[in-house]
Structures are given as C-alpha cells and as structure tokens.
mmCIF file of C-alpha atoms in Angstrom:
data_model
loop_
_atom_site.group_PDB
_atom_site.id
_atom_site.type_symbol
_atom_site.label_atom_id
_atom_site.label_comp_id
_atom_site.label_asym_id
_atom_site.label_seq_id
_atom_site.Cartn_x
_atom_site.Cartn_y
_atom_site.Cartn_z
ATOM 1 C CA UNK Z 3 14.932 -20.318 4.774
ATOM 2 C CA UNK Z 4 17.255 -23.720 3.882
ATOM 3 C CA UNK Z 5 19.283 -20.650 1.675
ATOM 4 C CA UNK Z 6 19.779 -18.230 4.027
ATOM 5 C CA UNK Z 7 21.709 -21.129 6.102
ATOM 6 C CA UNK Z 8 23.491 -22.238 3.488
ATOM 7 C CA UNK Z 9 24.341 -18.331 2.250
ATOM 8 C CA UNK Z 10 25.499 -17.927 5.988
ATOM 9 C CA UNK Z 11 28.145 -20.234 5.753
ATOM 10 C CA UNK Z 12 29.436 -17.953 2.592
ATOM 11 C CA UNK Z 13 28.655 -14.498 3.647
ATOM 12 C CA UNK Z 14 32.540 -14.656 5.714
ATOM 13 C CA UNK Z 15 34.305 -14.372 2.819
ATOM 14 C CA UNK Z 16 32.625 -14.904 -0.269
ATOM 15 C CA UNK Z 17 34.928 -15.306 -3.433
ATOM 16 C CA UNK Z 18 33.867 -14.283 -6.549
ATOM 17 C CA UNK Z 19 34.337 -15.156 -9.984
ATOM 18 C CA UNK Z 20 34.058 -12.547 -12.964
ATOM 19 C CA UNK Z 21 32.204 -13.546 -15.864
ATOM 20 C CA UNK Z 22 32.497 -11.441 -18.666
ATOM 21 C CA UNK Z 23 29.669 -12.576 -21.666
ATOM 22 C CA UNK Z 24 30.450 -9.500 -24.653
ATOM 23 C CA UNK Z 25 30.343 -6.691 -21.827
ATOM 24 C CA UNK Z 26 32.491 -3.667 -23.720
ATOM 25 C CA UNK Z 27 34.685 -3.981 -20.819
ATOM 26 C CA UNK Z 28 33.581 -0.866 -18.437
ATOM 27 C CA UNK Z 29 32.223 -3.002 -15.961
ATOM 28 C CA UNK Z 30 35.205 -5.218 -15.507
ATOM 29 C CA UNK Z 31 37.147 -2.297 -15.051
ATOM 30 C CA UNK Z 32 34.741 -1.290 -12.183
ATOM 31 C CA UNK Z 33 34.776 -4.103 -11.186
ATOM 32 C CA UNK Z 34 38.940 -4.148 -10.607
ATOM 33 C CA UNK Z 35 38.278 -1.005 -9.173
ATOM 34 C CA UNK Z 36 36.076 -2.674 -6.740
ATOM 35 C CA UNK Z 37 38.526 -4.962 -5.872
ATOM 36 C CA UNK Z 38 41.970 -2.619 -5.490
ATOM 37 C CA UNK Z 39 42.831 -1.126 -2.184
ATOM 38 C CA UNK Z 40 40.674 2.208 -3.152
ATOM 39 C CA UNK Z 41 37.136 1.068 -2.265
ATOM 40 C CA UNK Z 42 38.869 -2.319 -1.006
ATOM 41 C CA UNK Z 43 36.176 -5.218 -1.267
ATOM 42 C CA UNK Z 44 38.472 -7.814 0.503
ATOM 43 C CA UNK Z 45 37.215 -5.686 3.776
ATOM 44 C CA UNK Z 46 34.289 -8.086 3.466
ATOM 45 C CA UNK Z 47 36.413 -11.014 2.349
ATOM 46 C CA UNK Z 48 35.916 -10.542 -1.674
ATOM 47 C CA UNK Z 49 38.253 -12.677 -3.090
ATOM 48 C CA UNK Z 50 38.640 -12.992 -7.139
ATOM 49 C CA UNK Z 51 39.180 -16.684 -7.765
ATOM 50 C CA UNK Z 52 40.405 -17.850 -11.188
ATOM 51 C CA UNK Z 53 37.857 -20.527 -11.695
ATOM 52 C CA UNK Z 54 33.960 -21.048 -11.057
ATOM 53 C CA UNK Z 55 34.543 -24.237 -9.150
ATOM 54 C CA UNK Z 56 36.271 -22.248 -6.349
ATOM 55 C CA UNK Z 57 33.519 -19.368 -6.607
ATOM 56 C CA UNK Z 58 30.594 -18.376 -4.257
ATOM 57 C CA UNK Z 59 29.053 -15.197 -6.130
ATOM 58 C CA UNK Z 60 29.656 -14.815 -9.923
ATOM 59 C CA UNK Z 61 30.239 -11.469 -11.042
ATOM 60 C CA UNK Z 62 28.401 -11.529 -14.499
ATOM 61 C CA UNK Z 63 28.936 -8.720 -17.267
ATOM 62 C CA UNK Z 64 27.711 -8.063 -20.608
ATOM 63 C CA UNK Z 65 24.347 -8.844 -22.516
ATOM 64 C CA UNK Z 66 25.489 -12.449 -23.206
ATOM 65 C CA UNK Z 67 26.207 -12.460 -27.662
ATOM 66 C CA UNK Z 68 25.231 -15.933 -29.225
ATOM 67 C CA UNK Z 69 28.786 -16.603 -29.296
ATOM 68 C CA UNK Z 70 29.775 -16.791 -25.485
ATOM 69 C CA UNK Z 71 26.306 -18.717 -24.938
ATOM 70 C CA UNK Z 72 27.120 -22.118 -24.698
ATOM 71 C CA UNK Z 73 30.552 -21.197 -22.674
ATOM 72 C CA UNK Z 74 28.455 -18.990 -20.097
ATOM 73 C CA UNK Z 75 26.216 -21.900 -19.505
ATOM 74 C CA UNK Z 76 29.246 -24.222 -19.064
ATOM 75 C CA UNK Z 77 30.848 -22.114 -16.056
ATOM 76 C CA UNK Z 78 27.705 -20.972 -14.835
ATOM 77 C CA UNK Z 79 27.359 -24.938 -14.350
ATOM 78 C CA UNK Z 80 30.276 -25.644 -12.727
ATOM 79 C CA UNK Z 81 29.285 -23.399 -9.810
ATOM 80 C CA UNK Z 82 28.998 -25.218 -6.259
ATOM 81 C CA UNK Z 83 25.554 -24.548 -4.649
ATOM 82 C CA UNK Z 84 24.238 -22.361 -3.263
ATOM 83 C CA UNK Z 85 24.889 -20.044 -7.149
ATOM 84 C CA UNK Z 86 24.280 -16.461 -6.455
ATOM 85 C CA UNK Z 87 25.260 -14.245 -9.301
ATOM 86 C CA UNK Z 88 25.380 -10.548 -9.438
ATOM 87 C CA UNK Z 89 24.496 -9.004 -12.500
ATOM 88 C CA UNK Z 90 26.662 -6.352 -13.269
ATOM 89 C CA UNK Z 91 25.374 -3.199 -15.446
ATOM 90 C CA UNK Z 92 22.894 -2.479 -17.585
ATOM 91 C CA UNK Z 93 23.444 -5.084 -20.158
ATOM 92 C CA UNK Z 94 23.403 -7.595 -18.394
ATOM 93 C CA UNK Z 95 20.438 -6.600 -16.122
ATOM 94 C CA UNK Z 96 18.200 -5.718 -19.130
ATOM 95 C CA UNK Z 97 20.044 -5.950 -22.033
ATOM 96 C CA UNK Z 98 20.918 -2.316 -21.856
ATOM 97 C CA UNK Z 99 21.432 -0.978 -25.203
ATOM 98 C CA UNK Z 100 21.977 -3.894 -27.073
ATOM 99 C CA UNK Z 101 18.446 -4.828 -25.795
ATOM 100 C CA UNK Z 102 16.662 -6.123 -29.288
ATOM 101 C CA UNK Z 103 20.208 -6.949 -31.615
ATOM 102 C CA UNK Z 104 20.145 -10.153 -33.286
ATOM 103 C CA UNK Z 105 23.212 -11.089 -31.904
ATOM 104 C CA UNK Z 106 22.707 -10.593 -28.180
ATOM 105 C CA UNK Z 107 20.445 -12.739 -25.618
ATOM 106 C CA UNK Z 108 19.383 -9.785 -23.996
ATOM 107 C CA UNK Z 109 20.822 -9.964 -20.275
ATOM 108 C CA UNK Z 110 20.766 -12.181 -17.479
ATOM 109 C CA UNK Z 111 16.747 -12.062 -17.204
ATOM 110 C CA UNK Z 112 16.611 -13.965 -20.513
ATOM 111 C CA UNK Z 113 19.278 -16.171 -19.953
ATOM 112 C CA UNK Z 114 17.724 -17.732 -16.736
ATOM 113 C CA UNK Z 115 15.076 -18.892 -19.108
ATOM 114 C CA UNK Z 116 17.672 -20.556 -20.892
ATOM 115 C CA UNK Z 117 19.681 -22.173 -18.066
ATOM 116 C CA UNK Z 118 16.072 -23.402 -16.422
ATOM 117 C CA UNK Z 119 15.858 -25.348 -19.345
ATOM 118 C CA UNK Z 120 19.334 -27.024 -19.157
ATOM 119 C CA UNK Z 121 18.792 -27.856 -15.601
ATOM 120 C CA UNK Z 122 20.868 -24.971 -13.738
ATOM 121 C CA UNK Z 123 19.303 -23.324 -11.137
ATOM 122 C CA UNK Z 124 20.516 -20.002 -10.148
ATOM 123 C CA UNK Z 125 19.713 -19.576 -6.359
ATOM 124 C CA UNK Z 126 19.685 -15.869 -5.699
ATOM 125 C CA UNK Z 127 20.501 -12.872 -8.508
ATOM 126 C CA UNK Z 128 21.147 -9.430 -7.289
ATOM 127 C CA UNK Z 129 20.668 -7.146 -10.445
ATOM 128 C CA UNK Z 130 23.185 -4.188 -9.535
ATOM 129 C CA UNK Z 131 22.399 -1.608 -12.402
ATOM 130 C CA UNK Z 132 24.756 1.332 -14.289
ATOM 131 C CA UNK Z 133 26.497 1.728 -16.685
ATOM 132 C CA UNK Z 134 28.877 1.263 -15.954
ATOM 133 C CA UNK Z 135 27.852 0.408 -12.005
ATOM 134 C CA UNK Z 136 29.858 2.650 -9.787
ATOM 135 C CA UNK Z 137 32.817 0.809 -7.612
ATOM 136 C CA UNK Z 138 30.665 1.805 -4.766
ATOM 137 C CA UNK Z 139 27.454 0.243 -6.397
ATOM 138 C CA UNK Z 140 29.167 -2.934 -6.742
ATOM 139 C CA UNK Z 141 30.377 -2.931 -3.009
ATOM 140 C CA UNK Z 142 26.674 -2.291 -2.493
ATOM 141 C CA UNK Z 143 24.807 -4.941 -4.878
ATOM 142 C CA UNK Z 144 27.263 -7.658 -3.140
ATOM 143 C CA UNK Z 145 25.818 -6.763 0.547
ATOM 144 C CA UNK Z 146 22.316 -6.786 -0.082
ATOM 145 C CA UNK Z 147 23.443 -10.546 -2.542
ATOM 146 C CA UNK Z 148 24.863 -11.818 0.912
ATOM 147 C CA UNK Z 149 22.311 -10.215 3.098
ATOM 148 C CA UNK Z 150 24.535 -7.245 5.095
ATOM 149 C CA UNK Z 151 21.992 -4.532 4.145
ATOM 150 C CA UNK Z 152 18.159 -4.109 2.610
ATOM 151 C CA UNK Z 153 17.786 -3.217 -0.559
ATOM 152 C CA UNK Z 154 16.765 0.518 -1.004
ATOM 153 C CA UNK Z 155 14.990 0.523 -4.237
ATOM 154 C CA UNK Z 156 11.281 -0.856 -4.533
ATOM 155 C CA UNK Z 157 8.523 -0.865 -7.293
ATOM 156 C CA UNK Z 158 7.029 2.669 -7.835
ATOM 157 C CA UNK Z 159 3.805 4.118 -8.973
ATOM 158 C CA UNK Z 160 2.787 7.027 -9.592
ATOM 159 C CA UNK Z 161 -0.383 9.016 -10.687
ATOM 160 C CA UNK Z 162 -0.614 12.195 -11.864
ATOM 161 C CA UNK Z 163 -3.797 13.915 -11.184
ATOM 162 C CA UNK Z 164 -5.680 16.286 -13.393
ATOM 163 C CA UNK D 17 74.034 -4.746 -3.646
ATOM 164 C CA UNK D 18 73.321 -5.645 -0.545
ATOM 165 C CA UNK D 19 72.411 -2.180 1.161
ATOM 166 C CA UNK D 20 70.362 -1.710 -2.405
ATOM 167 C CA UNK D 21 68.612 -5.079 -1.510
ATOM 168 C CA UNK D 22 67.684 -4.047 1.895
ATOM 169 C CA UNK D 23 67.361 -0.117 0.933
ATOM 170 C CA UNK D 24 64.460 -0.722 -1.735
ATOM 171 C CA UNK D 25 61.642 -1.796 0.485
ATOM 172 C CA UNK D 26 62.415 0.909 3.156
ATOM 173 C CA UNK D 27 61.945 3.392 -0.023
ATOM 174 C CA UNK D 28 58.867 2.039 -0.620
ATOM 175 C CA UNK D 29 57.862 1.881 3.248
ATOM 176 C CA UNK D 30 58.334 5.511 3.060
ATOM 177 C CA UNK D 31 56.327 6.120 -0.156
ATOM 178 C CA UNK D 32 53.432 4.460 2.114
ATOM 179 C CA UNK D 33 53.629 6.141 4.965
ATOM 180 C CA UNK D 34 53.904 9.643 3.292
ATOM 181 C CA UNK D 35 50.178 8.489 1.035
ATOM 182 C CA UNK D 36 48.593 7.402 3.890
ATOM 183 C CA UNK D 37 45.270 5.181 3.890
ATOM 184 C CA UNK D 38 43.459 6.233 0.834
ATOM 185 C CA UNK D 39 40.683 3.125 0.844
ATOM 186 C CA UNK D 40 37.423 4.676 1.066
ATOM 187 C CA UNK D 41 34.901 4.003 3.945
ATOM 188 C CA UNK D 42 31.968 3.718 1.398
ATOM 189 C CA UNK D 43 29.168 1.702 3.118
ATOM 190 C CA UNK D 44 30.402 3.238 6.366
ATOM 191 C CA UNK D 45 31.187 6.544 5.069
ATOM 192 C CA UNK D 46 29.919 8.707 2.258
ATOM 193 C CA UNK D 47 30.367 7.608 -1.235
ATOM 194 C CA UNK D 48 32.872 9.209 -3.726
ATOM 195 C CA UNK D 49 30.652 11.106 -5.801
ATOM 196 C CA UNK D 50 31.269 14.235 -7.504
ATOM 197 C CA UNK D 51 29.041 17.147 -9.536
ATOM 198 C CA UNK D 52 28.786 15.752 -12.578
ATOM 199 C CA UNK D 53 27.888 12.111 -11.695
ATOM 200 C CA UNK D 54 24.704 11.097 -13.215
ATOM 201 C CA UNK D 55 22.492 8.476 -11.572
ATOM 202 C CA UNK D 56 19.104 7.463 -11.713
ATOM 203 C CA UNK D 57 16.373 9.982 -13.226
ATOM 204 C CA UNK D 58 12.982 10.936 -11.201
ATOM 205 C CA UNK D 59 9.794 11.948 -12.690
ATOM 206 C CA UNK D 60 7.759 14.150 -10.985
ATOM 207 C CA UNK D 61 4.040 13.354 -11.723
ATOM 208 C CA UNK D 62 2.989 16.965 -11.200
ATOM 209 C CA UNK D 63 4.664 18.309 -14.273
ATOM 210 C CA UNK D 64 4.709 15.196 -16.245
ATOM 211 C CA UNK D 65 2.356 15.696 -19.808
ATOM 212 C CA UNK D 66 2.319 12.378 -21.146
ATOM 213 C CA UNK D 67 3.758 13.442 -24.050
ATOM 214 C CA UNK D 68 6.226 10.725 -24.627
ATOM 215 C CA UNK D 69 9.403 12.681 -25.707
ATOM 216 C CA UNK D 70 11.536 11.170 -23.387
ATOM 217 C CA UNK D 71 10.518 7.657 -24.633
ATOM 218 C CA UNK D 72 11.459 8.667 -28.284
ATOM 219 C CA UNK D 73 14.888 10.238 -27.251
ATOM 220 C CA UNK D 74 15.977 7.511 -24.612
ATOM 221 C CA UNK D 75 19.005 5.157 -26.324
ATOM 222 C CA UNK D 76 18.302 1.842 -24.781
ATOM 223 C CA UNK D 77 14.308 1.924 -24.261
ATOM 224 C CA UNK D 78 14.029 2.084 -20.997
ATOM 225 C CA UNK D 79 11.476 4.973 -21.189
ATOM 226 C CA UNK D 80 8.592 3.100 -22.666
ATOM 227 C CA UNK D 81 4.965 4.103 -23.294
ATOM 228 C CA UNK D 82 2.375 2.187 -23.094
ATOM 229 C CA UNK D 83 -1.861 3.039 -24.278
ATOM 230 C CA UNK D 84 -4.038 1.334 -22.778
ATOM 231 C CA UNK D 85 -8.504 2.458 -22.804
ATOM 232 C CA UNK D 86 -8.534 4.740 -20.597
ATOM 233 C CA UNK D 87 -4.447 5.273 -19.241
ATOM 234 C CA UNK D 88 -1.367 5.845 -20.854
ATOM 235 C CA UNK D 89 1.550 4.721 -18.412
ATOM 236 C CA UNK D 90 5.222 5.621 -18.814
ATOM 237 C CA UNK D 91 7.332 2.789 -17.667
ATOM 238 C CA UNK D 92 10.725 3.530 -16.333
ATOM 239 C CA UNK D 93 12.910 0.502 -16.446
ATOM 240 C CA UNK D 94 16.113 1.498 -13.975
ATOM 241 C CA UNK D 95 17.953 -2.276 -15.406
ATOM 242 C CA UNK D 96 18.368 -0.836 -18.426
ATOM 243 C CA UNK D 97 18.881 2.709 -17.799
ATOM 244 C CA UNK D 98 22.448 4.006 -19.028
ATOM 245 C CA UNK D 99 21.919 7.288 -17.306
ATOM 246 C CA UNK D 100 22.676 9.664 -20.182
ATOM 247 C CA UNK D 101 20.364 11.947 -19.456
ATOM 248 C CA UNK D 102 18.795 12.883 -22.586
ATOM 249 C CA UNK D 103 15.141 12.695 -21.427
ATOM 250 C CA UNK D 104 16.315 15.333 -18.801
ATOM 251 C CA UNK D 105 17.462 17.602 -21.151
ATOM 252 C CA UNK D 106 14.388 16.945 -24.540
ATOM 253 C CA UNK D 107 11.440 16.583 -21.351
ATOM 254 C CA UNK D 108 9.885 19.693 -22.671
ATOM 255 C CA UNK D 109 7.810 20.323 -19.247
ATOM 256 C CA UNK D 110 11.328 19.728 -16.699
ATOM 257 C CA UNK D 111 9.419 17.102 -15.218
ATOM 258 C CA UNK D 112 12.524 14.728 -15.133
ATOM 259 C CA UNK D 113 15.397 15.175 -13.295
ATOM 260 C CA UNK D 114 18.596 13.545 -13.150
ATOM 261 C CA UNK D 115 19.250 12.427 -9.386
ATOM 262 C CA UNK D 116 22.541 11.342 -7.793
ATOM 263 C CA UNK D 117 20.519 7.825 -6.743
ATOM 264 C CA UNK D 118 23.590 4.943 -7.558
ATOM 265 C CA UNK D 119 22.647 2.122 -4.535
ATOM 266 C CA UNK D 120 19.703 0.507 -7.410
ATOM 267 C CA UNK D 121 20.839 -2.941 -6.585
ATOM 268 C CA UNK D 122 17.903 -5.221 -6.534
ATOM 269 C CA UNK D 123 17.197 -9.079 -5.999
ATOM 270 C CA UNK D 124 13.927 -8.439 -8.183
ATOM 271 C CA UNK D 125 13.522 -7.060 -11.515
ATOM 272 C CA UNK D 126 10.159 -5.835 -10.819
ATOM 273 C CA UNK D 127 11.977 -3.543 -7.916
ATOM 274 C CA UNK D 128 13.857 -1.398 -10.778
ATOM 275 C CA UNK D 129 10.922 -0.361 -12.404
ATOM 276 C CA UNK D 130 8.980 2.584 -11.896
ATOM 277 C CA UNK D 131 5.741 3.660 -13.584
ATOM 278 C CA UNK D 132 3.642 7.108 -14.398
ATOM 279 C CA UNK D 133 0.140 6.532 -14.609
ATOM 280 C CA UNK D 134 -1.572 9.175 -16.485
ATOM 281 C CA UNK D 135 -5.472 9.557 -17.035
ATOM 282 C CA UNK D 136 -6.843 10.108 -20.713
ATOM 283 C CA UNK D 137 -9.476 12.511 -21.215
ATOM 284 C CA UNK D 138 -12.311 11.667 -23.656
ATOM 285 C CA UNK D 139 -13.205 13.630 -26.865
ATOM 286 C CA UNK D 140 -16.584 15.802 -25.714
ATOM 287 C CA UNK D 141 -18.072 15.027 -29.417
ATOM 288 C CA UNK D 142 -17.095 11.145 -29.937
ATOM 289 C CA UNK D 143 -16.284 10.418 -26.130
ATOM 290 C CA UNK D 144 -13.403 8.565 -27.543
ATOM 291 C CA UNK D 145 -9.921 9.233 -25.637
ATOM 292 C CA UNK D 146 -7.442 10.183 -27.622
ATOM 293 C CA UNK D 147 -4.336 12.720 -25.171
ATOM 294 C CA UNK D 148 -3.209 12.417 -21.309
ATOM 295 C CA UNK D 149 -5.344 15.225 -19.341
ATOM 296 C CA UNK D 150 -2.309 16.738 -17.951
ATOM 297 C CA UNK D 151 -1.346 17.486 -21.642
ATOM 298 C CA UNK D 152 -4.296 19.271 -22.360
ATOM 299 C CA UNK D 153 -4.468 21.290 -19.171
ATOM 300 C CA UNK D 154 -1.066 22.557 -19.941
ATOM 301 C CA UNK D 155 -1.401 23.383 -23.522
ATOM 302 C CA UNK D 156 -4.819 25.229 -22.338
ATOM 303 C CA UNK D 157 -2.827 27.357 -20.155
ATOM 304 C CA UNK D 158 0.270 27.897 -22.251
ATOM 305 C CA UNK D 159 -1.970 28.890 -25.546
ATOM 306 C CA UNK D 160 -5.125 30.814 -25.736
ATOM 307 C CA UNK D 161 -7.404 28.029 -26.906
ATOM 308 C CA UNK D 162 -10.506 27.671 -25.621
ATOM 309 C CA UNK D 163 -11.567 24.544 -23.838
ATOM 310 C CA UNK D 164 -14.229 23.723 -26.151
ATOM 311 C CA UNK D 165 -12.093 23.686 -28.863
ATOM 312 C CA UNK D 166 -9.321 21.811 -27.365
ATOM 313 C CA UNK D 167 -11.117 18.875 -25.944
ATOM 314 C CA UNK D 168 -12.151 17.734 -29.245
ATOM 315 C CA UNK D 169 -9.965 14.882 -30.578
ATOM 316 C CA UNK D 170 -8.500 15.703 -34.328
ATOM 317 C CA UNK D 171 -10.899 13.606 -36.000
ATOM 318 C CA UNK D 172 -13.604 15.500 -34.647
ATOM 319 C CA UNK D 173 -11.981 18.623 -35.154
ATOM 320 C CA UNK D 174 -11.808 17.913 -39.109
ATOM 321 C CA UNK D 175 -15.200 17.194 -39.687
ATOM 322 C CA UNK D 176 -16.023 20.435 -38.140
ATOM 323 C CA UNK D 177 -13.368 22.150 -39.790
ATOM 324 C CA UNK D 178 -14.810 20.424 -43.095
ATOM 325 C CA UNK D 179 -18.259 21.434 -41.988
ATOM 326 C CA UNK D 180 -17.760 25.087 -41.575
ATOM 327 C CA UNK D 181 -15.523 25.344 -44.866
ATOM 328 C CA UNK D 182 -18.638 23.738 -46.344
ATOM 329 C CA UNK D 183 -21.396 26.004 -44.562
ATOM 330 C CA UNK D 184 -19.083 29.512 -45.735
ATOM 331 C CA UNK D 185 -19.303 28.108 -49.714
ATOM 332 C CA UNK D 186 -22.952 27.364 -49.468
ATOM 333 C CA UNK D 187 -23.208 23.561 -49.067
ATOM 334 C CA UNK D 188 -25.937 21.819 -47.223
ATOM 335 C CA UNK D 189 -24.455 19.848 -44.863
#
C-alpha cells in the first residue's frame, strides 16, 4: 500500500522520460503521437522531460541489443523512486520478433533479471503491447501504470471439448 | 513591418479557429480506429483442431505448442504478438479471428497470455496418445474414414498395413 501513496503524489502530472533501447523507431513515433495535440496526453499532465532524473514513468522501447545494455541500466538508475516504467510494444514486452537473436536481451521481462542483480528495483511495470502500440494504447497503458482505470485483459483458459 | 509583425499571428489565429479542436476524446470517447486495424487475435475453442499451423506460420513465436501426456496446449502470448495476422489467414479450420481488441495493457505478464487446452485421444491398439481429439473428430467428418481405422496411431497403422501385405503374399505372421 506504501506505493500507492507514494504513486499518488505522481499520478497529477506524471512526466515521462522516453527510453529508446534498439526499438526500430515505430514506437517512438507513437509515442510523439501520444504526446501532440491529436490524442493530447498533457490532458493528464504527461510531460516529456529530457532527463531520467526529472522523470516519474519511463517510457521504454525496443528489445534492449547488447550494445545499449549498460547505458539502459545507467538511466534506468538514475530514476527517483517510486520507478514505474511502461513497456512500450512488443519488443520490449517479450522480445517481439527479435525474441531469440544473439544480439538482443529479449525485452524488459529479461532485463529486470538483470537490473535485480545490480541493485535497481523497478517498482511497478505496465507492459502496454503492439506493434507498434496504438497512440490510444499508450494513453491507456499510462492510466492503468498510475491507477485511473483497471486493466481489461486477464489470464485465459480455455478447453475445447470433444 | 510593423502591421506584418502584428498581422502574422492574427493569420494564424484564423487558421485555428477555421480547424477547430481536433484532439480526440479517447478514454472518454471512442477510439480512432478504422476497418483495417488489426488487434489482438481470438481463438475459438469450438473449431480449434490442435493442429498447430498457426504456431508454424506465426513470425515472432507467440503461438507456441506445447505436448504434454495426455494435453497439448496452444499458448497465446499477446506481449509478443505483432498482430500480422497470418495464423488468421493459414488456421485451416477459421478458428482464429483477428479482433479489433488494442487496450492489452497489463501490470502482469502472466495477464497477456492466453491458453487452448486440448485433450489427446489414445491409440485403441497401443493406448498411446498420439493427435488432439478435436482433430480427429473433424477429419472423421470431413473424410470417409471409418473410426476404427482412424483412431489408430501411425505406428499401429504400419504394422497392420505390414501385416495384411504379409497375409495377401502368404506369410505367417
């Protein structure tokens, strides 16, 4: 519950940071999209913010290459608590189609397992999937990171009978 | 210059009145979404087979299949989905369909996926299970082949193949 306090004193205006780690560009493009007077995210206070020191959410991209690894973990460090980070697209939710290359990580999944090592802890991750995510779906993902709406999706099973 | 100076904004006050608002009202109002936008796919478990097309055709893997002893289970991973919509279109029973669904965004992982649990039926000679039931009862109704011949799994089937070849040339077996 201590985050939910602590993410109330964000969700007024929370200002974002984008984070682009090998992403082909398509999402950050959305994600300008988001931000331009068209589906207008600074109705809820988005602000992009030219460094992660000033940033609340981070708006990550791309499947993370071995390149950018060491520089994601940097900014991703410099983040004041409380760190949410949205995941933007299908790389960097699951690695999307660069999901077994030698030269990616793989999304933000796998790179959690990397940061817990070095000591950063990501407090909340909103995975917003597409590819790339709609304008819309961004506007979305960022609610349900700060708590405006419920998630819709849940885990489904099915069984066929015969 | 001066009337220029003071002239140029006014021009462009105009320009803004004339457009209008043109933000969207999206969480308030419906989203901008035309025909051809492709979002997440649904399987529907009454047509499904099994077969496992869909897992072969789909780019990124996020159709998966997965045997276990007595299930196979198609695992739909929506994180890594890059909505393409080639299952859709190779799914050779039009069990999957490509929905409009865009608002996937999740603070789990384990939200995004979605799984199709499918029962195995057992060879009636071996009892080992070798193809999803719904499979079978589809091909059964599609082609004329009797049930006792198509609940045998291919091993099976060749040794009794073999066996009759054998019995027609005058072997003992």
């Amino acid at each position: 519950m201590k985050l939910e306090e602590k993410l109330k004193s964000v969700r007024r205006s929370p200002w974002v940071f984008h984070l682009n780690s090998g992403s082909c560009n398509a999402c950050d493009i959305e994600i300008l999209d988001a931000l331009t007077p068209y589906f207008d995210a600074e109705r809820f206070g988005v602000k992009l913010v030219v460094s992660p020191r000033h940033a609340d959410v981070v708006l990550f991209t791309g499947p993370v290459t071995r390149e950018v690894l060491p520089k994601v973990i940097r900014a991703l460090r410099a983040v004041p608590r409380p760190r949410v980070v949205a995941a933007i697209g299908s790389c960097a939710v699951g690695g999307g189609i660069w999901w077994d290359t030698y030269s990616t990580i793989g999304g933000f999944p796998k790179l959690q397992e990397i940061l817990k090592r070095y000591g950063v802890e990501i407090d909340r991750v909103v995975y917003i999937p597409g590819c790339p995510a709609r304008p819309e779906a961004i506007v979305y993902g960022l609610l349900v990171a700060l708590g405006y709406v419920k998630q819709k999706v849940s885990k489904v099973v099915k069984t066929v009978e015969s | 210059m001066q009337v220029n100076r003071i002239a140029a904004p006014l021009k462009l006050l105009t320009i803004a009145f004339k457009t209008g608002r043109v933000t969207k009202k999206y969480p308030f109002g419906p989203p901008l979404i035309t025909e051809a936008f492709r979002g997440a796919i649904s399987i529907d478990p009454a047509k499904c087979w099994g077969c496992g097309a869909c897992v072969l055709v789909c780019p990124p893997n996020a159709l998966d299949i997965i045997f276990e002893k007595e299930k196979i289970v198609i695992e739909y991973f929506k994180g890594r989905c890059i909505f393409c919509g080639m299952c859709a279109d190779t799914c050779p029973a039009n069990a999957i369909t490509v929905t409009k669904e865009f608002e996937l965004a999740a603070t789990n992982l384990e939200d995004l996926k979605e799984d199709v649990v499918h029962r195995v039926s057992k060879c009636a000679v071996c009892g080992k299970p070798f193809a999803p039931a719904a499979e079978l009862r589809d091909v059964m109704k599609m082609h004329p082949i009797t049930e006792e011949y198509a609940n045998i799994c291919p091993d099976c089937r060749r040794k009794r193949t073999a066996r009759a070849f054998g019995m027609r040339f005058g072997a003992s077996i």
